[in-house]
């Protein structure tokens, strides 16, 4: 099968030829070794040449050249007796450097050692035909004497170089006819090249901008000098690259840029600095790739941020080399947000602590001198957490009352919609309301008595809930209809008891003012500052039976209780002995019959002159009954001790009885006289047992009823309560009284 190769263009042919020549030049050279190792010999002597390469000694296929004429000899050794230039070549090497071997018939010759490489020491020997006749030898370089010897030895020249200097030697010979001078033929030392000038190569030879490049400084040493150490140095223009001299013949450039397009060269030298060579300059052209596929990425992903977050904009290109300029923009604004120029395929720009005004559509641009390329637009949204809401309570009146409908309005001044508002009473949830467009929401609440307390609200738009301050709402509850109770309950009150009138409204916001009434006459009032009920203590002395009631008021209207009817009875005096009762009844009968006429006359006279004057804290009074024809005792009577007259050590107790007797017109001397006051002073003997067990004496008596009483004064601030639960607007002053203990009342009949 015949193999075909693609045709080469005209531009590729010179390149291949150049590479072929370079390969041939850099191939290791063969070298020739002489035995004996002298370049000049006396005529008739034989010199053996040996062709060697890196695989020395060569085994076969050797080519020998004599003055550039190929000899038929194919072996590795060649014996010569003729002067001339000899070269050889092995199958694995290139042609060796020529070796000049000279055979002379002169009496004095100058020999130089072979082979000699650059930087090597050279041995020179001045040799005569008859060495025993020579005693002194003089060496010259370019006509200048530089050494003298007196034996048949040799001299050494340090660090030979290819400078084409000429050497010769002279001597004086003694013979039969005297002494004469002999001079050798001039000799040029054959110095072989230690290594050829290095060649700089770049891989790749036409790099792309930003890619790595490897520079090589290539040369070679002959096999017999393979142990010679070389050092290398690379240059860009006149500036050394890397760390000056190095043992490696390679230099790695991590990234090369378009501005690095210039000439490069290298140097090679021995560590002894005896030989140094430099390469030719090699031009390296760096290719730049235009940017393409510009892309903008945002962190956090999706472009949804919360106010205060950091916005990171990353602009990148899929391809592009060299120095790239990145810039960031927001749609609708001319100002460039940021710009960076760097040798990379991406760059970042950060907007710290974004605000609501940073929302919008963003894009970036990239340019590496070929023109800017834009990315697509990306939308950035900035959400704002809700601020602390403010709760306001709107009531239809200054003081919220049960039954009112109040509006709870919760408003957050800042925050991205939608916002969900929650309303709370203490820790209980009342309800919620959503504000799709943000700002505020309301909740209507119909007030009951249980709605007093602290209210708050909460706003949340998914970025964290915020709570308002607490707002206190006091719901005023109108008082319910009070209930009047008498204490003690369930017993029949008698004269002398202290009766507690308790009025209590089961509902109503404090403070509550309670009023107490007897047949529409105000007895008194009491304030309950913390709610609940209030009491009024009534001392039963001679109060007439009647209807009792109370009223409650907390500023939202008075409520009146049901009427409670109370009947009073005169207590039976079962503890008084019959003797005492008889004595008392007898005395009362005698005194009453004897004094009736005088009293009638006296009261008639005083009635005409203005009546009896009262000087104590109590006064007697009667109730007008015009239709009665006989005495009727009052409903109540209480017998009180005269405290000012009581002596605990005395066994006699003095009681003062003030009686109010109701009469008919027929019994009165003067029809205008309505009240008769009787006073009985009696001294009653009791035992200690009676004194200890009976602070008051009670007896059954059908006669006059005796009471202690004090006229109650009417206060100006009682008018409101009085008018609310009474059936009429005025009050009889004679019926406004309060039962109290009396200390001194002694009216004697």
Short mmCIF file of C-alpha atoms in Angstrom, two decimals, residues 78 118 121 522:
data_model
loop_
_atom_site.label_atom_id
_atom_site.label_comp_id
_atom_site.label_asym_id
_atom_site.label_seq_id
_atom_site.Cartn_x
_atom_site.Cartn_y
_atom_site.Cartn_z
CA UNK A 78 42.94 4.75 10.78
CA UNK A 118 37.78 25.50 24.51
CA UNK A 121 44.83 23.46 29.16
CA UNK A 522 -81.50 60.93 101.48
#
